[in-house]
PDB file of C-alpha atoms in Angstrom:
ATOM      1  CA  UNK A   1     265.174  27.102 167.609  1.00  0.00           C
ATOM      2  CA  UNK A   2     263.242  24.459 169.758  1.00  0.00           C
ATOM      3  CA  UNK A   3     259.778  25.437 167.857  1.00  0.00           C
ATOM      4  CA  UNK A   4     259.452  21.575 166.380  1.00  0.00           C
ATOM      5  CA  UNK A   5     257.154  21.970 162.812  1.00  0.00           C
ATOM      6  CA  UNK A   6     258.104  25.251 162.552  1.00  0.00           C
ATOM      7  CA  UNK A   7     258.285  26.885 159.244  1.00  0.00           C
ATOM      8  CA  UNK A   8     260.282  29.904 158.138  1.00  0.00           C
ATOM      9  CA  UNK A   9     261.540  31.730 155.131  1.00  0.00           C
ATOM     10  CA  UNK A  10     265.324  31.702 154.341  1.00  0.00           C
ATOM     11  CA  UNK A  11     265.542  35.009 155.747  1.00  0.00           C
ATOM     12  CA  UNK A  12     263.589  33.985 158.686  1.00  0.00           C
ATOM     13  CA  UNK A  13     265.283  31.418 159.772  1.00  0.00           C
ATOM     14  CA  UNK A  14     268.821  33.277 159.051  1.00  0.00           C
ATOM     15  CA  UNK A  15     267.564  35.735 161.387  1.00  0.00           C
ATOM     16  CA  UNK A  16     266.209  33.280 164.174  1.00  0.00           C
ATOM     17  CA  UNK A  17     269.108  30.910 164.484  1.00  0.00           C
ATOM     18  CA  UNK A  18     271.870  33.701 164.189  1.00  0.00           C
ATOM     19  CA  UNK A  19     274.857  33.793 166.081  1.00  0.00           C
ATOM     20  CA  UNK A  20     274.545  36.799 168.675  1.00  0.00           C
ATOM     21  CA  UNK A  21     277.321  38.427 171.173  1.00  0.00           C
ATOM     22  CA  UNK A  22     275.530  37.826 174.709  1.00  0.00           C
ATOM     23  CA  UNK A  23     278.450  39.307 176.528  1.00  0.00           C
ATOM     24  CA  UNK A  24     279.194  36.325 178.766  1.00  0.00           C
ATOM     25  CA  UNK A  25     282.754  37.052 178.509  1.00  0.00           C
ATOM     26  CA  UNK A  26     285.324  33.862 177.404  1.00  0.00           C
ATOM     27  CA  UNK A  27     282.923  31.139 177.587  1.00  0.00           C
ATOM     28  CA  UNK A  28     279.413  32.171 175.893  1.00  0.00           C
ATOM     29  CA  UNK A  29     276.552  30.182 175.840  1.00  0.00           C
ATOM     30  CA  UNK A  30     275.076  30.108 172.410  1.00  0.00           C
ATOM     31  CA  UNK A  31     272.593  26.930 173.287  1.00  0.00           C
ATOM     32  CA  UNK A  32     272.751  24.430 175.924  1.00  0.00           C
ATOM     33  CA  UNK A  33     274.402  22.555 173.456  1.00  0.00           C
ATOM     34  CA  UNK A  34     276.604  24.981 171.569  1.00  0.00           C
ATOM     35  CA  UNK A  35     279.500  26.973 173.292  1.00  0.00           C
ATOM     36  CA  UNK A  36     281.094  29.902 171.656  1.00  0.00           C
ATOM     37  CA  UNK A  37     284.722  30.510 173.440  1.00  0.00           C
ATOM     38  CA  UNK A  38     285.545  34.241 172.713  1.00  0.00           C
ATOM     39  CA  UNK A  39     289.510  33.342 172.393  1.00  0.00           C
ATOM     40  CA  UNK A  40     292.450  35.508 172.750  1.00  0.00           C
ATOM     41  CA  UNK A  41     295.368  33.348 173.425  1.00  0.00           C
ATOM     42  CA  UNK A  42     295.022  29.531 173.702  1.00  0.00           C
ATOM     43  CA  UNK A  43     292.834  27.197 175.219  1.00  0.00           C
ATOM     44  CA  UNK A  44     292.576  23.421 176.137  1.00  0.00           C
ATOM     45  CA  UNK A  45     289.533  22.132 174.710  1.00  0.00           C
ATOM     46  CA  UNK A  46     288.484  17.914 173.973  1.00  0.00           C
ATOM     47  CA  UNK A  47     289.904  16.288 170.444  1.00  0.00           C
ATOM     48  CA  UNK A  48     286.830  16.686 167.827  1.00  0.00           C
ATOM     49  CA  UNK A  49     284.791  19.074 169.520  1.00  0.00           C
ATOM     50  CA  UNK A  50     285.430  22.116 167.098  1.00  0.00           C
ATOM     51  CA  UNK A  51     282.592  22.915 165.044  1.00  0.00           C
ATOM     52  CA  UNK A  52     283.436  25.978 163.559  1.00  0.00           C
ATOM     53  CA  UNK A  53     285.663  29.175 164.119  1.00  0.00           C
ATOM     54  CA  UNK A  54     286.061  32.359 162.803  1.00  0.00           C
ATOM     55  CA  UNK A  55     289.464  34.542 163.072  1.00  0.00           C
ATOM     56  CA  UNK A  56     293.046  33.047 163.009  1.00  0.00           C
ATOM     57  CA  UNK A  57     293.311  30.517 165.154  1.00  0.00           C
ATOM     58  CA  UNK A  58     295.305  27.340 165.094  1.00  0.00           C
ATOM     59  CA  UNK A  59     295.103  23.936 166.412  1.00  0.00           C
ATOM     60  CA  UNK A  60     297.927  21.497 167.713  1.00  0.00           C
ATOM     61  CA  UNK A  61     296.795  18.028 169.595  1.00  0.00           C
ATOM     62  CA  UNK A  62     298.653  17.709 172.497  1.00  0.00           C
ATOM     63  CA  UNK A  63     302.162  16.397 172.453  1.00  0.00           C
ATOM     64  CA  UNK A  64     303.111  13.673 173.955  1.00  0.00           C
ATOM     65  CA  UNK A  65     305.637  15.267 176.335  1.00  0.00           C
ATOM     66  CA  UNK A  66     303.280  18.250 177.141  1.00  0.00           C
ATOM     67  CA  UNK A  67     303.290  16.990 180.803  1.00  0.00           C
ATOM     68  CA  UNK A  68     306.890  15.761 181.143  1.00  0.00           C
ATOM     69  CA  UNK A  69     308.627  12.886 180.964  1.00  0.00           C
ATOM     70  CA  UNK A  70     306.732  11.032 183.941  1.00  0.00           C
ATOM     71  CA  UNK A  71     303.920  10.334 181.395  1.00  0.00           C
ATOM     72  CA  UNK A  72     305.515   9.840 178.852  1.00  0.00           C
ATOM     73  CA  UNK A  73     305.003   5.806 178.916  1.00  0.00           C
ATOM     74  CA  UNK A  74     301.646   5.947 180.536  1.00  0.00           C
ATOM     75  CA  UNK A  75     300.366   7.801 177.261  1.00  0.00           C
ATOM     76  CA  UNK A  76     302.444   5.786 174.783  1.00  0.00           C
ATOM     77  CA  UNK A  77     300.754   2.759 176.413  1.00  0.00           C
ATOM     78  CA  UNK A  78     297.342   4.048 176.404  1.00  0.00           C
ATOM     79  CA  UNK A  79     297.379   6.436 173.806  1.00  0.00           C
ATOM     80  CA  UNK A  80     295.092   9.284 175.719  1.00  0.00           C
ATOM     81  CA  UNK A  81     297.879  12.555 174.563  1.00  0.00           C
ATOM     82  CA  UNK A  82     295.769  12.055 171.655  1.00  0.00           C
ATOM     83  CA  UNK A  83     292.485  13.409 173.678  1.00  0.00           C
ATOM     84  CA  UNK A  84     293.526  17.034 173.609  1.00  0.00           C
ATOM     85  CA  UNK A  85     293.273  19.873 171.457  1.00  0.00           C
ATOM     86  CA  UNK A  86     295.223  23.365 172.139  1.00  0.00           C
ATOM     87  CA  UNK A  87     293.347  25.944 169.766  1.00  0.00           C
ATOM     88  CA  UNK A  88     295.352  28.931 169.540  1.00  0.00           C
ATOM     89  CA  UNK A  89     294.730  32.125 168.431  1.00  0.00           C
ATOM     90  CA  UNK A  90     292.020  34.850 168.522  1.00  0.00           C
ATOM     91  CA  UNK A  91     288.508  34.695 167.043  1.00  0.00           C
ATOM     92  CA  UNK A  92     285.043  32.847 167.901  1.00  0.00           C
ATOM     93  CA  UNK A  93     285.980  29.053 168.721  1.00  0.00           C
ATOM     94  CA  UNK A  94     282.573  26.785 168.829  1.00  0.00           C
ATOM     95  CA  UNK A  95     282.283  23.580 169.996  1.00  0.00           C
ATOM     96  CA  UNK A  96     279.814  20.523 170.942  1.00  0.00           C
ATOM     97  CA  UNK A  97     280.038  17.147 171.461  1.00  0.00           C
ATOM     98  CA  UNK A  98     277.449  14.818 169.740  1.00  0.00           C
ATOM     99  CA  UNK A  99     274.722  17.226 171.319  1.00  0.00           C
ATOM    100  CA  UNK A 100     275.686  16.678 174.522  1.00  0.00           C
ATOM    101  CA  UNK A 101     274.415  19.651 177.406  1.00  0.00           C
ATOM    102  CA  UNK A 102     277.035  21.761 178.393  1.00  0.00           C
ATOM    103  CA  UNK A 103     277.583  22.749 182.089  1.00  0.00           C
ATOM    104  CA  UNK A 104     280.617  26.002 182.965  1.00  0.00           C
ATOM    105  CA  UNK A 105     282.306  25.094 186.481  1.00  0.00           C
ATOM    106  CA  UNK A 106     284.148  28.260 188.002  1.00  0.00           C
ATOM    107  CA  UNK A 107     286.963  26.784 189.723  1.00  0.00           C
ATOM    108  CA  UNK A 108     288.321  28.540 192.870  1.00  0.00           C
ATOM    109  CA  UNK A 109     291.482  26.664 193.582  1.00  0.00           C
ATOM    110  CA  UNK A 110     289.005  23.747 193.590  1.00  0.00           C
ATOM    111  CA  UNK A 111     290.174  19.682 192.570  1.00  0.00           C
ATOM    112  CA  UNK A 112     287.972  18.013 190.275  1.00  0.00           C
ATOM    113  CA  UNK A 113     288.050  15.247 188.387  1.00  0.00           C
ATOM    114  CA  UNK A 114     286.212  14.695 185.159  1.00  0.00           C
ATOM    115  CA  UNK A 115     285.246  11.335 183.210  1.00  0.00           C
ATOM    116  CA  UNK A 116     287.505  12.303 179.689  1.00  0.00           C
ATOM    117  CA  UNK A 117     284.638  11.695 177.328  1.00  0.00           C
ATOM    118  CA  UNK A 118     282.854  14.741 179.351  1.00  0.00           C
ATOM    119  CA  UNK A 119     285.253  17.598 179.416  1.00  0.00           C
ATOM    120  CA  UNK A 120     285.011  19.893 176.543  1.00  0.00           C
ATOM    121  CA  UNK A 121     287.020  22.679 177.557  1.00  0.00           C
ATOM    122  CA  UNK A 122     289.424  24.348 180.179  1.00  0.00           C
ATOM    123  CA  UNK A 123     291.249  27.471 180.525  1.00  0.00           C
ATOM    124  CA  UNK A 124     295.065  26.781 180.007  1.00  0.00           C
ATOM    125  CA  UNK A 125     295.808  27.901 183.971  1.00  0.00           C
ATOM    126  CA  UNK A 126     294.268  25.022 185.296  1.00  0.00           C
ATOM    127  CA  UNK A 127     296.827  21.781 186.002  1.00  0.00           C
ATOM    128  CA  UNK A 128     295.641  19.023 184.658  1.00  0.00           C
ATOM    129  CA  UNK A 129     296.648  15.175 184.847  1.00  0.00           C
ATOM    130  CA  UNK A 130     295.345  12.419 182.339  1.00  0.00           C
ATOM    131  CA  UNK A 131     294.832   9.338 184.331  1.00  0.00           C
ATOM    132  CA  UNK A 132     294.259   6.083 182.731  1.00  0.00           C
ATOM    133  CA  UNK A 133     290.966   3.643 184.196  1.00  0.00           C
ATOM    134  CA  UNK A 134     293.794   0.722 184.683  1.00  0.00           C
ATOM    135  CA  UNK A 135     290.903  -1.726 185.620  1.00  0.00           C
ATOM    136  CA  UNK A 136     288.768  -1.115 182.608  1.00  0.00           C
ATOM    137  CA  UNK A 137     291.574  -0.702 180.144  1.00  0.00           C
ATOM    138  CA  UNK A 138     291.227  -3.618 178.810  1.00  0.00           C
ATOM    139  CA  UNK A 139     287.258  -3.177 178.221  1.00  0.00           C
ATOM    140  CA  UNK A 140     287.937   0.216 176.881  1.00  0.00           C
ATOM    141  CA  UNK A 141     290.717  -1.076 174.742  1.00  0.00           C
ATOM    142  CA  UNK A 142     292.702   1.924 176.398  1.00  0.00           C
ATOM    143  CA  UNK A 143     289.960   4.423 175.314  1.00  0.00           C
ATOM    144  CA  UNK A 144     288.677   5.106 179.098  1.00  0.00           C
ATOM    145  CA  UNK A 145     290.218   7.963 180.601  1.00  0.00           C
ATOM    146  CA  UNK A 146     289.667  10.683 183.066  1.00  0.00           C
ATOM    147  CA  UNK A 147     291.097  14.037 183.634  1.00  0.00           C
ATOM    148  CA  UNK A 148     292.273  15.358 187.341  1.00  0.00           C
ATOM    149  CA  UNK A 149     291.898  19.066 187.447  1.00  0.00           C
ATOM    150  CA  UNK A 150     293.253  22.026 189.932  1.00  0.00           C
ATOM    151  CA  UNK A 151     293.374  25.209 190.060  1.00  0.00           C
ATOM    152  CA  UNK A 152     291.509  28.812 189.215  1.00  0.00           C
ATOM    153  CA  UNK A 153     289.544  29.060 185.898  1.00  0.00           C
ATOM    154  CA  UNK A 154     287.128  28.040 184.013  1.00  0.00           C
ATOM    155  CA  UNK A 155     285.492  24.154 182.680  1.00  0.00           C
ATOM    156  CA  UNK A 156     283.108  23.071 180.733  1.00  0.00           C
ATOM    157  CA  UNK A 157     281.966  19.499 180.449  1.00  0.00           C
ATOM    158  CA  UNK A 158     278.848  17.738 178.898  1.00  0.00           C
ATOM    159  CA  UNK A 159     276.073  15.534 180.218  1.00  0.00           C
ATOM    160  CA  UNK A 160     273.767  13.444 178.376  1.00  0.00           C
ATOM    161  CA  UNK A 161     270.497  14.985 179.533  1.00  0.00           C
ATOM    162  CA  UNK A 162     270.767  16.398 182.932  1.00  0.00           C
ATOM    163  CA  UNK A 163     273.104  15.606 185.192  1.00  0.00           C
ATOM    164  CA  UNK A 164     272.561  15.071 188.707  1.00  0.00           C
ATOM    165  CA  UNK A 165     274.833  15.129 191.620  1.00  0.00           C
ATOM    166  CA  UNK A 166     275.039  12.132 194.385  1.00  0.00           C
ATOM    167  CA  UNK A 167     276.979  13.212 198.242  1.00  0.00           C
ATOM    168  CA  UNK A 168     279.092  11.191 199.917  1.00  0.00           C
ATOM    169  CA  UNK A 169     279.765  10.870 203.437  1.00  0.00           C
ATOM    170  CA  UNK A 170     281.822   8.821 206.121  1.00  0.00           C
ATOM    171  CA  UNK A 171     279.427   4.813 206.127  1.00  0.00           C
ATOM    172  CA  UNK A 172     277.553   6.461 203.666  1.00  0.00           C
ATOM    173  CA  UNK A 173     279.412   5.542 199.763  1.00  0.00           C
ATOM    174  CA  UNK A 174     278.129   5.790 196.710  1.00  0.00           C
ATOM    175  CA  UNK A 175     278.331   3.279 193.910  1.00  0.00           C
ATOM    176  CA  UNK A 176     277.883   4.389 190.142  1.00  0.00           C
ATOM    177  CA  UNK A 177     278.271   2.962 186.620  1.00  0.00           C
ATOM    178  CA  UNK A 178     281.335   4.390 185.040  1.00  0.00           C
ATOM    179  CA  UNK A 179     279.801   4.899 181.667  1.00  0.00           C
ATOM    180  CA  UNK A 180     277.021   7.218 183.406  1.00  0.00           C
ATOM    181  CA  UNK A 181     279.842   8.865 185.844  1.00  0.00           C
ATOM    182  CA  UNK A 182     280.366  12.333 184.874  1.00  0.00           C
ATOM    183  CA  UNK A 183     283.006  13.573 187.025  1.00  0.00           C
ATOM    184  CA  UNK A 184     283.692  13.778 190.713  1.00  0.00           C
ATOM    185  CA  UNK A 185     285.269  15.322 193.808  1.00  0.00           C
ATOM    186  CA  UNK A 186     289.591  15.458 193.751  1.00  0.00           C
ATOM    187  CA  UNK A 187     289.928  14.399 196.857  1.00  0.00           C
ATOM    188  CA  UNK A 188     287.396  11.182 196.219  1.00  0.00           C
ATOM    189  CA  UNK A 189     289.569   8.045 194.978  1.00  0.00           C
ATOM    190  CA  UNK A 190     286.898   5.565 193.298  1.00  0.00           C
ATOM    191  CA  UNK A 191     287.509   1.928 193.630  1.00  0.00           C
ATOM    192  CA  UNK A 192     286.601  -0.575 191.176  1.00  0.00           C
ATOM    193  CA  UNK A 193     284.277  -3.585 192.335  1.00  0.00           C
ATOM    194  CA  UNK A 194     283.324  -6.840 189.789  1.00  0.00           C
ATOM    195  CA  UNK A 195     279.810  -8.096 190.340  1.00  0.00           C
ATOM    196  CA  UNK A 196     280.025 -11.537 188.966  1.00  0.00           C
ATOM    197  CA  UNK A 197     276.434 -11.762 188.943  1.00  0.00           C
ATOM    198  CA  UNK A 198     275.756  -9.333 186.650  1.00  0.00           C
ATOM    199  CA  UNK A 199     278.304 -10.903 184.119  1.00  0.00           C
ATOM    200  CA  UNK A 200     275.480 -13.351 183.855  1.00  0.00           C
ATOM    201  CA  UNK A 201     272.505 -11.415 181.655  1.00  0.00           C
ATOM    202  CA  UNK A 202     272.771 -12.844 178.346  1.00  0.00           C
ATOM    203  CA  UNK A 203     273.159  -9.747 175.731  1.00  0.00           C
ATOM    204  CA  UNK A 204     274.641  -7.607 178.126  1.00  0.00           C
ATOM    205  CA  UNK A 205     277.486  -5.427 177.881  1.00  0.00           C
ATOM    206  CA  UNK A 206     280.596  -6.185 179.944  1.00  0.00           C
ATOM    207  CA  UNK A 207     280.510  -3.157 181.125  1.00  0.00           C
ATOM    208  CA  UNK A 208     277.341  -3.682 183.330  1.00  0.00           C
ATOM    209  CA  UNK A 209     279.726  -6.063 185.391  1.00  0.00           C
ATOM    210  CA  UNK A 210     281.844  -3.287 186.874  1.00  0.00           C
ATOM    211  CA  UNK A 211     280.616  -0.346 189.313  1.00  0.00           C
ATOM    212  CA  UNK A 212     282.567   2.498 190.420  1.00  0.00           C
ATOM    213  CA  UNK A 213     282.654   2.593 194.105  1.00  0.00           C
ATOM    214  CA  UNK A 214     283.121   5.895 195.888  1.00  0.00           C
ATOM    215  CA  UNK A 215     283.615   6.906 199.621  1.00  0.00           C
ATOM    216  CA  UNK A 216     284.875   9.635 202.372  1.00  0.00           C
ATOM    217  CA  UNK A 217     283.652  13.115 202.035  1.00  0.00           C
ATOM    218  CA  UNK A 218     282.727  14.592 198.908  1.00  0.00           C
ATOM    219  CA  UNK A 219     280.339  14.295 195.464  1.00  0.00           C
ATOM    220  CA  UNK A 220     279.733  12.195 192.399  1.00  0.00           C
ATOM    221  CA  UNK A 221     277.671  13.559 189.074  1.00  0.00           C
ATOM    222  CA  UNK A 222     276.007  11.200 186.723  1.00  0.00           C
ATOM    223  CA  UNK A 223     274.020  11.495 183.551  1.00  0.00           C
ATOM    224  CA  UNK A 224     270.647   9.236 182.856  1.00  0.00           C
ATOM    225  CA  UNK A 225     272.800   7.973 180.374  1.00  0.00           C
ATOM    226  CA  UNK A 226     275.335   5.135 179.668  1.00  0.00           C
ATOM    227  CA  UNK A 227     277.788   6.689 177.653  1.00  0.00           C
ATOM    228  CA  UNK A 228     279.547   4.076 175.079  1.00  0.00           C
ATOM    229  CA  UNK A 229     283.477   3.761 176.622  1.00  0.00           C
ATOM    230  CA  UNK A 230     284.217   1.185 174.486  1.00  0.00           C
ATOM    231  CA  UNK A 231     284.600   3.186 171.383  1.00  0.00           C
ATOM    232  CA  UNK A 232     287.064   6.440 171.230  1.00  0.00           C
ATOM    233  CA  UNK A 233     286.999   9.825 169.495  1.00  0.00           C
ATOM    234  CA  UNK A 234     288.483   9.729 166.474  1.00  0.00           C
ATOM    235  CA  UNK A 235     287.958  13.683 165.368  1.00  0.00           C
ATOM    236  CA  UNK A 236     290.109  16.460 164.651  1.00  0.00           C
TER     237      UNK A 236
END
């Protein structure tokens, strides 16, 4: 698959790129890129990010009331129950996001929270809690969202390249750009901080002017990447 020039015969290349059962249980790796979900029963998985499936399996984005009536204005406002796909059903579910690398998280009664443009897909038993960027909602034109999770089970969430993970400590925070901020410790709450300065570089986005500011105890990932938060998913 990664041989670049090389050349094959239709049967060849049938053969080379076929789909094959590596027994990795629900979540199968078919590339880095490419994740097969071996479904039987449902399955939360990011709006758009279905590439194929075979079986009988059906999709529903998630209501608006799936998580009661406490967010019930938040997402009317902001528009992120839209995010979410359940896919339902049994058969081979595949999905990618815009060839994005693809990293499975085994959560142990862990907290995590994950920037929403990264998270692909999470078992159903995991609680989860959309939470809307309030100081960058207006940049992101309420596109910027991020998704607390908790629980046992399984995640899988994309990187641009590879990701990399930053510590954090007591007089020791760490400041990141939120459109390279992959996800981060539950128990870390990220301020926001304006550098006026930067607001300055003709041509630059506005984003550049905000950084993510994290400290206490705990871990940040980012991606070599600035991923674009001004634009949302528009996919089925």
């Amino acid at each position: 698959m990664s041989d670049a020039g090389q050349r094959y015969s239709v049967s060849e290349f049938v053969e080379r790129t076929a789909e094959r059962d590596r027994g990795q249980g629900l979540f199968e790796f078919e590339t880095e890129r490419l994740l097969e979900v071996n479904l039987n029963g449902d399955m939360w998985t990011k709006m758009g990010s279905m590439v194929a499936y075979t079986g009988q399996i059906k999709f529903t984005r998630e209501g608006i009331l799936d998580q009661g009536i406490g967010n019930l204005l938040k997402k009317a406002v902001s528009g992120e129950g839209a995010k979410l796909t359940k896919a339902e059903g049994q058969g081979q579910l595949y999905l990618a996001d815009a060839g994005k690398k693809i990293t499975i998280l085994n959560l142990d009664n862990d907290s995590i929270v994950v920037n929403g443009h990264d998270l692909l897909a999470f078992e159903p038993g995991i609680q989860y809690d959309i939470k809307m960027v309030k100081k960058l909602a207006a940049l992101a034109a309420g596109g910027l969202f991020n998704v607390h999770l908790q629980g046992s089970g399984m995640v899988a969430v994309t990187s641009h390249y590879d990701p990399m993970t930053l510590r954090v400590s007591p007089g020791n925070p760490v400041f990141t750009d939120p459109q390279a901020t992959v996800m981060w410790s539950g128990n870390l709450e990220p301020k926001f901080k304006t550098d006026v300065s930067l607001k300055t570089f003709i041509g630059r986005s506005s984003g550049e002017s905000y950084q993510m500011h994290f400290e206490g105890e705990g871990w940040v990932v980012i991606q070599p990447f600035e991923e674009n938060i001004v634009s949302t998913s528009t996919g089925g």
